[in-house]
Amino acid sequence: MHKYGLYLGCNIPFKAPDIEQSMRKVFPALGIEPVDLQGATCCPAWGTAPSFDLDTWLAISSRNIILGEDKGVDVMTGCNSCFGVLSEAKHMMDHKPGKKDTVNKRLASIGRTYTGTSKVYHVAHVLHDIIGTEAIASHVKYSLKGLKIAVQPGCHILWPTDVMEVKEENPFFPTQLVELCQALGAEVVDYSRLSDCCGMGAMRSTDQEKSFELLKRKFDSIKEEADPDMIVTTCSSCYLQMDGAQKTFRERGLIDYEIPVFYYTQLLALAMGFDPKEVAAISKTSRDAIIAEICNDNRKVQEEVQ
Amino acid sequence: MPAIKIDQDKIKEAVQTIVDLGGDGIRNCVQCGACSAVCPGVKAGFPVLCRLLIRKILNGQLEETIEEVSTWGCQSCNRCTEVCPQGVRPQEVVFAYRRYQAGELAMSASAFGPQMSLYETGHAVTTDATAANREKVGLNPVPPTALQNKAAQKEIQTLLDESPMADLGIF
Ligand code: SF4
Ligand code: SF4
């Protein structure tokens, strides 16, 4: 079985471990073995070392990539921010004259060396480009036929394309997540603010109200133009923001609707027949009704897929 | 608004500061505004990002802009980098400017918590509910990350202790 180093980041293992569990379930069933990168740290997030010192950032990011190099595996991350940070760091290490030597001098103090042998992928890329939508479709136990999905690809998986190992053809009209959702039988609906930012991250910690205004515009576009059964993303930050902020918006009387939010591998795991109590158990916006709708005998297209 | 006084030495120094901190592309900017047009930070109301931040630096207005919080609202989304026709990589300029601000201790208050946490646990974000969350979904309560891995934490602390970040008193 082909192995990938599963780089978890911070959000997924601590706040949304049901996303982690969904990855641990679906990948082996699809022929990929996720290997733990013991002792992995924060990527480091844009608001930490990258905001203060370039080489410290590169040293910490490189250390995480080295954990993959030591095991002879490429790194795959489920968080868009981690993907962005690690991809940019790797690009600088591999292409900026002198960078690798400078940073390796810092890494010498912890007895490590970056060589550049492991690539950086996002979970979505491994699903779309390595496993492929046909193989995914053949593993669906419960078809999502008739259900409408609004996708949220997120920022850091899309731009800048020049630092990525695998990428969208046109990042302003991304299609990979659309195709991944269609592989489950669902209909993916259009909305005009598809490539808008969800407002999580630096913006939210610097000025929550500005961040919420941006997200509210996005939600309104989703609700009014598409009225989907759920929102599906492959970014853990978008997931936390879009799931959690709906609760705040309802409490403030800003919205009167609820749209369940899933990380893609959670939805895939449900479609493959895995236990919702393990793969989709933690959320602020209730997902019970839509989960019951998905895991319904009427939707069964085959008995055993795992 | 008073006219901006052109002081060539000041401009040179400002540009060099940003180049040294990682914003090498700034010299190529032609002020076309493509970056600002796609910037979610600008859209949300942080005005001094992308084109305008670059203009201010190219005018030599480093100190005048030191308290500006727009840079801390940048999402690092790199839409600007993707569309810039001049290869400026505006996000790198924004981050170089952040590093300049941080060096002068002009940073967003929200910047402190994550640095402390990164130093102590190896993670910028943690939660007290980690073990309970993980057990609830059938995972080992201890994740395979640095969170409870003393050796990994020591490595991060060594890298941070030996970095210029140690002088800023942020962990
Ligand atoms: S897109 Fe590039 S050249 Fe145009 S204003 Fe922005 S940084 Fe300058
Ligand atoms: S990276 Fe920052 S400056 Fe560039 S478009 Fe995104 S939010 Fe704006």
Short mmCIF file of C-alpha atoms and ligand atoms in Angstrom, two decimals:
data_model
loop_
_atom_site.label_atom_id
_atom_site.label_comp_id
_atom_site.label_asym_id
_atom_site.label_seq_id
_atom_site.Cartn_x
_atom_site.Cartn_y
_atom_site.Cartn_z
CA MET A 1 0.00 0.00 0.00
CA HIS A 2 1.36 3.44 -0.89
CA LYS A 3 2.28 5.47 2.19
CA TYR A 4 1.85 9.17 2.95
CA GLY A 5 2.98 11.01 6.08
CA LEU A 6 -0.21 12.30 7.71
CA TYR A 7 0.58 15.80 8.89
CA LEU A 8 -2.22 16.82 11.27
CA GLY A 9 -1.41 20.42 12.19
CA CYS A 10 -3.21 21.86 15.25
CA ASN A 11 -6.94 22.32 14.53
CA ILE A 12 -7.68 18.80 13.37
CA PRO A 13 -6.14 16.66 16.15
CA PHE A 14 -7.28 18.95 18.99
CA LYS A 15 -10.54 20.61 17.94
CA ALA A 16 -11.94 18.40 15.20
CA PRO A 17 -10.49 14.91 15.72
CA ASP A 18 -13.51 13.42 13.96
CA ILE A 19 -11.90 14.81 10.79
CA GLU A 20 -8.68 12.98 11.69
CA GLN A 21 -10.64 9.81 12.35
CA SER A 22 -12.41 10.11 8.99
CA MET A 23 -9.00 10.27 7.28
CA ARG A 24 -7.73 7.29 9.23
CA LYS A 25 -10.79 5.33 8.02
CA VAL A 26 -11.07 6.32 4.36
CA PHE A 27 -7.44 6.27 3.22
CA PRO A 28 -6.63 2.61 3.99
CA ALA A 29 -9.94 1.60 2.40
CA LEU A 30 -8.87 3.50 -0.72
CA GLY A 31 -5.42 1.89 -0.83
CA ILE A 32 -3.33 4.57 0.89
CA GLU A 33 -1.63 4.02 4.24
CA PRO A 34 -1.37 7.20 6.35
CA VAL A 35 1.80 7.12 8.47
CA ASP A 36 2.05 9.20 11.65
CA LEU A 37 4.73 11.88 11.76
CA GLN A 38 5.63 11.54 15.44
CA GLY A 39 6.44 14.82 17.14
CA ALA A 40 5.14 17.06 14.36
CA THR A 41 4.53 20.64 15.45
CA CYS A 42 2.51 23.59 14.24
CA CYS A 43 3.37 24.30 10.58
CA PRO A 44 4.15 27.14 12.02
CA ALA A 45 0.97 29.14 11.47
CA TRP A 46 1.28 32.43 9.57
CA GLY A 47 0.65 34.48 12.72
CA THR A 48 3.56 32.90 14.59
CA ALA A 49 7.17 32.55 13.38
CA PRO A 50 6.52 33.70 9.77
CA SER A 51 5.34 37.07 11.16
CA PHE A 52 8.58 37.54 13.09
CA ASP A 53 11.55 35.90 11.41
CA LEU A 54 11.83 34.27 8.01
CA ASP A 55 14.56 31.75 8.83
CA THR A 56 12.93 30.64 12.10
CA TRP A 57 9.77 29.94 10.11
CA LEU A 58 11.72 27.96 7.53
CA ALA A 59 13.54 25.96 10.24
CA ILE A 60 10.28 24.93 11.95
CA SER A 61 8.50 24.12 8.67
CA SER A 62 11.53 22.22 7.41
CA ARG A 63 11.64 20.16 10.59
CA ASN A 64 8.07 19.03 9.90
CA ILE A 65 8.93 18.11 6.31
CA ILE A 66 12.07 16.30 7.54
CA LEU A 67 9.81 13.99 9.62
CA GLY A 68 8.44 12.81 6.26
CA GLU A 69 11.89 12.64 4.66
CA ASP A 70 13.14 10.43 7.50
CA LYS A 71 10.37 7.93 6.76
CA GLY A 72 10.81 8.18 3.01
CA VAL A 73 7.26 9.43 2.48
CA ASP A 74 5.63 12.50 0.99
CA VAL A 75 3.70 14.68 3.42
CA MET A 76 -0.06 15.16 3.16
CA THR A 77 -1.89 17.67 5.25
CA GLY A 78 -5.59 18.15 5.87
CA CYS A 79 -5.37 21.82 6.75
CA ASN A 80 -5.18 24.45 4.02
CA SER A 81 -3.09 26.82 6.13
CA CYS A 82 -0.55 24.10 6.88
CA PHE A 83 -0.48 23.23 3.18
CA GLY A 84 0.17 26.86 2.27
CA VAL A 85 2.86 27.41 4.90
CA LEU A 86 4.68 24.15 4.21
CA SER A 87 4.48 24.58 0.42
CA GLU A 88 5.85 28.12 0.56
CA ALA A 89 8.60 27.09 2.96
CA LYS A 90 9.58 24.14 0.80
CA HIS A 91 9.61 26.31 -2.30
CA MET A 92 11.93 28.83 -0.63
CA MET A 93 14.21 26.09 0.73
CA ASP A 94 14.47 24.45 -2.69
CA HIS A 95 14.68 27.56 -4.88
CA LYS A 96 16.04 30.58 -3.00
CA PRO A 97 19.82 30.67 -3.42
CA GLY A 98 21.63 29.89 -0.17
CA LYS A 99 18.45 29.34 1.90
CA LYS A 100 18.88 25.63 2.41
CA ASP A 101 22.42 26.10 3.77
CA THR A 102 21.45 28.98 6.05
CA VAL A 103 18.47 27.13 7.53
CA ASN A 104 20.34 23.83 7.82
CA LYS A 105 22.86 25.64 10.03
CA ARG A 106 20.00 26.46 12.39
CA LEU A 107 18.65 22.92 12.16
CA ALA A 108 22.10 21.56 13.12
CA SER A 109 21.42 22.63 16.71
CA ILE A 110 18.68 20.00 16.91
CA GLY A 111 20.67 17.48 14.87
CA ARG A 112 18.48 17.64 11.76
CA THR A 113 19.09 18.29 8.06
CA TYR A 114 16.62 19.22 5.35
CA THR A 115 17.27 17.57 2.01
CA GLY A 116 14.13 18.31 -0.01
CA THR A 117 13.16 14.73 -0.90
CA SER A 118 9.56 14.78 0.39
CA LYS A 119 6.81 16.56 -1.49
CA VAL A 120 3.94 18.41 0.18
CA TYR A 121 0.38 17.45 -0.76
CA HIS A 122 -3.04 18.35 0.55
CA VAL A 123 -5.42 15.52 1.43
CA ALA A 124 -7.69 16.83 -1.35
CA HIS A 125 -4.89 16.42 -3.92
CA VAL A 126 -4.19 12.86 -2.87
CA LEU A 127 -7.90 12.07 -3.17
CA HIS A 128 -8.33 13.83 -6.51
CA ASP A 129 -5.04 13.25 -8.31
CA ILE A 130 -3.61 10.07 -6.79
CA ILE A 131 -6.67 7.99 -5.86
CA GLY A 132 -8.99 9.56 -8.43
CA THR A 133 -12.71 10.21 -8.56
CA GLU A 134 -13.54 6.91 -10.28
CA ALA A 135 -11.98 4.85 -7.50
CA ILE A 136 -13.79 6.99 -4.95
CA ALA A 137 -17.12 6.53 -6.74
CA SER A 138 -16.63 2.76 -6.71
CA HIS A 139 -16.33 2.81 -2.90
CA VAL A 140 -19.61 4.63 -2.26
CA LYS A 141 -22.05 2.57 -0.21
CA TYR A 142 -24.67 5.29 0.35
CA SER A 143 -25.19 7.49 -2.70
CA LEU A 144 -25.68 11.23 -2.15
CA LYS A 145 -27.95 11.46 -5.19
CA GLY A 146 -30.44 14.30 -4.93
CA LEU A 147 -28.46 16.18 -2.26
CA LYS A 148 -27.15 19.65 -3.03
CA ILE A 149 -23.66 20.71 -1.93
CA ALA A 150 -22.06 24.17 -1.87
CA VAL A 151 -18.28 23.72 -1.86
CA GLN A 152 -15.75 25.86 0.01
CA PRO A 153 -12.23 25.11 -1.30
CA GLY A 154 -10.59 27.75 0.96
CA CYS A 155 -7.68 30.08 0.19
CA HIS A 156 -4.41 28.35 0.93
CA ILE A 157 -5.04 25.33 -1.26
CA LEU A 158 -5.49 27.61 -4.28
CA TRP A 159 -2.87 30.37 -4.25
CA PRO A 160 -0.06 30.87 -5.13
CA THR A 161 0.04 28.04 -7.66
CA ASP A 162 3.75 28.44 -8.37
CA VAL A 163 4.79 26.89 -5.04
CA MET A 164 2.53 23.82 -5.19
CA GLU A 165 3.39 20.27 -6.19
CA VAL A 166 -0.21 19.58 -7.27
CA LYS A 167 -2.65 22.34 -8.13
CA GLU A 168 -5.85 23.50 -9.78
CA GLU A 169 -5.75 24.42 -13.47
CA ASN A 170 -7.45 27.74 -12.72
CA PRO A 171 -7.42 28.59 -9.01
CA PHE A 172 -10.10 31.26 -9.46
CA PHE A 173 -12.48 28.58 -10.83
CA PRO A 174 -11.47 25.52 -8.82
CA THR A 175 -12.99 22.19 -9.86
CA GLN A 176 -11.25 19.49 -7.80
CA LEU A 177 -13.54 19.60 -4.76
CA VAL A 178 -16.56 19.85 -7.07
CA GLU A 179 -15.50 16.63 -8.79
CA LEU A 180 -14.81 14.91 -5.47
CA CYS A 181 -18.34 15.74 -4.28
CA GLN A 182 -19.88 14.66 -7.58
CA ALA A 183 -18.07 11.32 -7.20
CA LEU A 184 -20.34 10.66 -4.20
CA GLY A 185 -23.41 11.19 -6.38
CA ALA A 186 -24.24 14.68 -5.08
CA GLU A 187 -25.15 17.75 -7.10
CA VAL A 188 -22.76 20.68 -6.63
CA VAL A 189 -24.52 24.03 -6.86
CA ASP A 190 -23.01 27.33 -8.02
CA TYR A 191 -22.87 30.54 -6.04
CA SER A 192 -21.18 33.79 -6.95
CA ARG A 193 -18.94 34.16 -3.89
CA LEU A 194 -17.35 30.72 -4.28
CA SER A 195 -13.76 31.96 -4.16
CA ASP A 196 -14.37 34.46 -1.33
CA CYS A 197 -12.42 34.07 1.90
CA CYS A 198 -14.28 32.73 4.98
CA GLY A 199 -12.60 35.29 7.24
CA MET A 200 -10.95 32.79 9.64
CA GLY A 201 -7.34 33.23 10.70
CA ALA A 202 -5.43 36.47 11.05
CA MET A 203 -8.42 38.55 10.04
CA ARG A 204 -10.61 37.00 12.69
CA SER A 205 -8.06 37.36 15.47
CA THR A 206 -7.28 40.96 14.47
CA ASP A 207 -10.87 42.17 13.99
CA GLN A 208 -13.67 39.66 14.54
CA GLU A 209 -16.39 41.97 13.24
CA LYS A 210 -14.66 42.51 9.88
CA SER A 211 -14.16 38.77 9.59
CA PHE A 212 -17.83 38.11 10.36
CA GLU A 213 -19.00 40.69 7.82
CA LEU A 214 -17.03 38.94 5.10
CA LEU A 215 -18.41 35.55 6.11
CA LYS A 216 -21.98 36.85 6.34
CA ARG A 217 -21.76 38.03 2.70
CA LYS A 218 -20.52 34.59 1.73
CA PHE A 219 -23.29 32.80 3.66
CA ASP A 220 -25.95 35.05 2.09
CA SER A 221 -24.64 34.23 -1.37
CA ILE A 222 -24.70 30.52 -0.55
CA LYS A 223 -28.19 30.59 0.95
CA GLU A 224 -29.89 32.92 -1.53
CA GLU A 225 -28.30 31.64 -4.72
CA ALA A 226 -27.85 27.95 -4.01
CA ASP A 227 -29.83 26.92 -0.89
CA PRO A 228 -27.76 23.74 -0.44
CA ASP A 229 -28.30 20.79 1.92
CA MET A 230 -24.76 21.23 3.20
CA ILE A 231 -21.44 23.05 2.79
CA VAL A 232 -18.38 20.88 2.12
CA THR A 233 -14.80 22.03 2.53
CA THR A 234 -11.29 20.58 2.59
CA CYS A 235 -9.95 23.25 4.96
CA SER A 236 -10.12 22.71 8.71
CA SER A 237 -10.06 26.48 9.35
CA CYS A 238 -12.96 27.12 6.97
CA TYR A 239 -14.73 24.19 8.62
CA LEU A 240 -14.38 25.62 12.14
CA GLN A 241 -15.35 29.13 11.01
CA MET A 242 -18.35 28.17 8.89
CA ASP A 243 -19.66 25.65 11.42
CA GLY A 244 -19.07 27.77 14.53
CA ALA A 245 -19.98 31.25 13.29
CA GLN A 246 -23.45 30.15 12.14
CA LYS A 247 -24.29 29.64 15.82
CA THR A 248 -23.12 33.18 16.67
CA PHE A 249 -24.99 34.63 13.69
CA ARG A 250 -28.21 32.94 14.76
CA GLU A 251 -27.79 34.15 18.35
CA ARG A 252 -27.33 37.70 17.03
CA GLY A 253 -30.40 37.35 14.81
CA LEU A 254 -28.30 37.80 11.65
CA ILE A 255 -29.45 34.57 10.03
CA ASP A 256 -32.44 32.31 10.54
CA TYR A 257 -31.12 29.21 8.78
CA GLU A 258 -28.76 26.35 9.55
CA ILE A 259 -26.55 24.78 6.89
CA PRO A 260 -24.61 21.72 8.07
CA VAL A 261 -20.89 21.86 7.31
CA PHE A 262 -18.64 18.86 6.59
CA TYR A 263 -14.98 18.36 5.94
CA TYR A 264 -14.84 16.33 2.71
CA THR A 265 -13.35 13.14 4.19
CA GLN A 266 -16.15 13.12 6.79
CA LEU A 267 -18.75 13.08 4.04
CA LEU A 268 -16.75 10.49 2.12
CA ALA A 269 -16.52 8.32 5.26
CA LEU A 270 -20.29 8.53 5.76
CA ALA A 271 -20.88 7.63 2.11
CA MET A 272 -18.54 4.66 2.58
CA GLY A 273 -20.55 3.46 5.56
CA PHE A 274 -18.31 4.36 8.49
CA ASP A 275 -19.81 5.15 11.91
CA PRO A 276 -20.99 8.80 12.20
CA LYS A 277 -20.13 8.69 15.94
CA GLU A 278 -16.49 8.38 14.94
CA VAL A 279 -16.20 10.29 11.68
CA ALA A 280 -18.69 13.16 12.10
CA ALA A 281 -19.40 13.59 15.82
CA ILE A 282 -18.32 17.13 16.73
CA SER A 283 -20.02 20.25 15.38
CA LYS A 284 -21.74 23.41 16.56
CA THR A 285 -24.27 23.46 13.72
CA SER A 286 -26.30 20.27 13.96
CA ARG A 287 -25.61 17.61 11.35
CA ASP A 288 -27.91 14.91 12.80
CA ALA A 289 -30.74 15.27 10.27
CA ILE A 290 -28.52 15.26 7.19
CA ILE A 291 -26.43 12.36 8.56
CA ALA A 292 -29.63 10.34 9.09
CA GLU A 293 -30.64 11.23 5.53
CA ILE A 294 -27.28 10.04 4.15
CA CYS A 295 -26.96 6.81 6.15
CA ASN A 296 -30.35 5.61 5.03
CA ASP A 297 -31.05 2.18 3.50
CA ASN A 298 -32.85 3.84 0.56
CA ARG A 299 -29.53 5.30 -0.51
CA LYS A 300 -27.66 1.99 -0.47
CA VAL A 301 -25.99 1.29 -3.80
CA GLN A 302 -23.97 -1.70 -2.54
CA GLU A 303 -23.66 -3.73 0.67
CA GLU A 304 -19.97 -3.90 1.53
CA VAL A 305 -17.33 -1.55 0.24
CA GLN A 306 -14.59 -1.51 2.87
CA MET B 1 -3.49 66.37 3.23
CA PRO B 2 0.04 67.78 3.24
CA ALA B 3 2.18 66.79 0.26
CA ILE B 4 4.66 63.99 0.90
CA LYS B 5 8.24 65.20 1.06
CA ILE B 6 10.53 63.10 -1.08
CA ASP B 7 13.61 62.12 0.87
CA GLN B 8 15.71 59.78 -1.24
CA ASP B 9 17.78 58.45 1.67
CA LYS B 10 14.69 57.64 3.66
CA ILE B 11 13.14 55.86 0.68
CA LYS B 12 16.29 53.84 0.06
CA GLU B 13 16.46 52.81 3.69
CA ALA B 14 12.79 51.84 3.82
CA VAL B 15 12.99 49.72 0.68
CA GLN B 16 16.20 48.04 1.85
CA THR B 17 14.62 47.23 5.23
CA ILE B 18 11.71 45.48 3.52
CA VAL B 19 13.97 43.67 1.05
CA ASP B 20 16.16 42.42 3.91
CA LEU B 21 13.09 41.13 5.76
CA GLY B 22 11.92 39.06 2.79
CA GLY B 23 10.00 41.45 0.50
CA ASP B 24 12.51 41.38 -2.37
CA GLY B 25 9.91 41.93 -5.10
CA ILE B 26 8.83 45.36 -3.91
CA ARG B 27 11.08 47.20 -6.38
CA ASN B 28 9.10 45.79 -9.32
CA CYS B 29 5.74 47.24 -8.30
CA VAL B 30 4.08 49.48 -10.91
CA GLN B 31 1.11 50.38 -8.67
CA CYS B 32 -1.45 48.82 -11.02
CA GLY B 33 -3.72 47.82 -8.13
CA ALA B 34 -4.48 44.30 -9.37
CA CYS B 35 -3.50 42.91 -5.97
CA SER B 36 -5.81 45.20 -3.98
CA ALA B 37 -8.73 44.32 -6.25
CA VAL B 38 -8.66 40.67 -5.17
CA CYS B 39 -7.56 41.15 -1.54
CA PRO B 40 -10.06 39.92 1.08
CA GLY B 41 -8.32 42.10 3.65
CA VAL B 42 -9.04 45.22 1.62
CA LYS B 43 -12.59 43.95 0.99
CA ALA B 44 -13.13 43.53 4.74
CA GLY B 45 -11.91 47.07 5.45
CA PHE B 46 -8.19 46.79 6.23
CA PRO B 47 -7.11 49.56 3.85
CA VAL B 48 -3.31 49.47 4.01
CA LEU B 49 -2.59 46.19 2.26
CA CYS B 50 -1.16 45.32 -1.13
CA ARG B 51 -0.81 48.38 -3.39
CA LEU B 52 -1.25 51.05 -0.72
CA LEU B 53 1.14 49.44 1.74
CA ILE B 54 3.71 49.13 -1.04
CA ARG B 55 3.17 52.80 -2.01
CA LYS B 56 3.78 53.91 1.56
CA ILE B 57 6.99 51.91 1.77
CA LEU B 58 8.13 53.24 -1.62
CA ASN B 59 7.47 56.74 -0.26
CA GLY B 60 9.77 55.99 2.66
CA GLN B 61 6.90 56.16 5.17
CA LEU B 62 8.03 53.25 7.35
CA GLU B 63 7.71 54.87 10.78
CA GLU B 64 4.57 56.78 9.86
CA THR B 65 2.78 53.50 9.19
CA ILE B 66 4.15 51.59 12.16
CA GLU B 67 0.87 51.42 14.14
CA GLU B 68 -1.15 50.31 11.10
CA VAL B 69 -3.04 47.08 11.91
CA SER B 70 -4.00 46.20 8.34
CA THR B 71 -0.92 44.02 7.96
CA TRP B 72 -2.04 41.88 10.90
CA GLY B 73 -5.38 41.30 9.19
CA CYS B 74 -3.69 39.85 6.10
CA GLN B 75 -4.92 36.30 5.50
CA SER B 76 -1.74 35.21 3.68
CA CYS B 77 -4.12 33.95 1.04
CA ASN B 78 -1.78 34.93 -1.78
CA ARG B 79 -4.48 35.97 -4.20
CA CYS B 80 -2.27 39.05 -4.63
CA THR B 81 0.77 36.93 -5.44
CA GLU B 82 -1.19 34.98 -8.04
CA VAL B 83 -2.44 38.05 -9.93
CA CYS B 84 0.50 40.46 -9.69
CA PRO B 85 1.77 40.97 -13.25
CA GLN B 86 5.18 42.11 -11.98
CA GLY B 87 6.10 39.17 -9.77
CA VAL B 88 6.17 41.39 -6.67
CA ARG B 89 4.69 38.71 -4.38
CA PRO B 90 2.82 41.34 -2.33
CA GLN B 91 2.07 38.88 0.48
CA GLU B 92 5.81 38.60 1.08
CA VAL B 93 6.02 42.39 1.27
CA VAL B 94 3.15 42.45 3.79
CA PHE B 95 4.94 39.86 5.90
CA ALA B 96 8.26 41.69 5.62
CA TYR B 97 6.42 44.77 6.87
CA ARG B 98 4.92 42.74 9.73
CA ARG B 99 8.44 41.64 10.69
CA TYR B 100 9.55 45.26 10.68
CA GLN B 101 6.58 46.17 12.91
CA ALA B 102 7.25 43.21 15.21
CA GLY B 103 10.88 44.31 15.53
CA GLU B 104 9.56 47.66 16.80
CA LEU B 105 7.06 45.82 19.02
CA ALA B 106 4.16 47.29 17.05
CA MET B 107 2.16 44.09 16.77
CA SER B 108 -1.43 43.13 17.19
CA ALA B 109 -2.21 42.05 20.78
CA SER B 110 -3.63 38.84 19.35
CA ALA B 111 -0.12 37.88 18.22
CA PHE B 112 1.16 36.99 21.72
CA GLY B 113 -0.91 33.94 22.77
CA PRO B 114 -0.01 31.77 19.79
CA GLN B 115 3.76 32.45 20.24
CA MET B 116 3.62 31.40 23.89
CA SER B 117 1.70 28.32 22.97
CA LEU B 118 4.07 27.43 20.12
CA TYR B 119 7.01 27.71 22.51
CA GLU B 120 5.44 25.67 25.29
CA THR B 121 3.60 22.95 23.39
CA GLY B 122 4.89 23.06 19.82
CA HIS B 123 1.43 24.17 18.70
CA ALA B 124 0.00 27.65 18.10
CA VAL B 125 -3.51 26.43 18.88
CA THR B 126 -4.45 23.99 21.62
CA THR B 127 -7.52 23.29 23.72
CA ASP B 128 -8.15 21.75 27.14
CA ALA B 129 -10.73 19.48 25.56
CA THR B 130 -8.23 17.67 23.32
CA ALA B 131 -8.21 14.32 25.13
CA ALA B 132 -11.99 14.26 25.62
CA ASN B 133 -12.63 15.23 21.99
CA ARG B 134 -10.31 12.51 20.76
CA GLU B 135 -11.65 9.76 23.01
CA LYS B 136 -15.20 10.64 22.00
CA VAL B 137 -14.43 9.72 18.38
CA GLY B 138 -12.42 6.61 19.21
CA LEU B 139 -8.90 7.99 18.89
CA ASN B 140 -5.93 7.73 21.24
CA PRO B 141 -6.35 10.67 23.69
CA VAL B 142 -2.73 11.64 23.05
CA PRO B 143 -2.19 12.77 19.46
CA PRO B 144 1.03 11.70 17.71
CA THR B 145 2.14 15.35 17.54
CA ALA B 146 4.43 17.47 19.73
CA LEU B 147 1.58 18.21 22.16
CA GLN B 148 2.81 15.77 24.82
CA ASN B 149 6.13 14.89 23.25
CA LYS B 150 8.87 16.42 25.41
CA ALA B 151 11.68 15.70 22.93
CA ALA B 152 9.81 17.42 20.10
CA GLN B 153 8.98 20.40 22.33
CA LYS B 154 12.63 20.69 23.29
CA GLU B 155 13.60 20.89 19.61
CA ILE B 156 11.16 23.73 18.98
CA GLN B 157 12.33 25.56 22.09
CA THR B 158 15.93 25.24 20.95
CA LEU B 159 15.09 26.65 17.50
CA LEU B 160 13.15 29.53 19.05
CA ASP B 161 15.72 30.26 21.78
CA GLU B 162 18.43 30.57 19.13
CA SER B 163 16.32 32.79 16.86
CA PRO B 164 15.99 36.60 16.79
CA MET B 165 12.44 36.02 18.08
CA ALA B 166 13.93 35.30 21.52
CA ASP B 167 14.87 38.99 21.90
CA LEU B 168 11.30 40.19 21.44
CA GLY B 169 10.02 38.80 24.75
CA ILE B 170 7.06 37.08 23.14
CA PHE B 171 7.55 33.69 24.77
S1 SF4 C 1 -0.38 43.79 -8.54
FE1 SF4 C 1 1.85 43.86 -8.32
S2 SF4 C 1 2.52 45.59 -9.60
FE2 SF4 C 1 0.29 45.80 -9.31
S3 SF4 C 1 0.11 47.17 -7.50
FE3 SF4 C 1 0.04 45.05 -6.75
S4 SF4 C 1 2.18 44.60 -6.23
FE4 SF4 C 1 2.22 46.41 -7.55
S1 SF4 C 2 -2.22 37.61 1.04
FE1 SF4 C 2 -2.89 39.30 2.35
S2 SF4 C 2 -2.46 41.09 1.12
FE2 SF4 C 2 -2.46 39.35 -0.32
S3 SF4 C 2 -4.55 39.21 -1.09
FE3 SF4 C 2 -4.44 37.87 0.69
S4 SF4 C 2 -5.13 39.13 2.43
FE4 SF4 C 2 -4.60 40.52 0.72
#
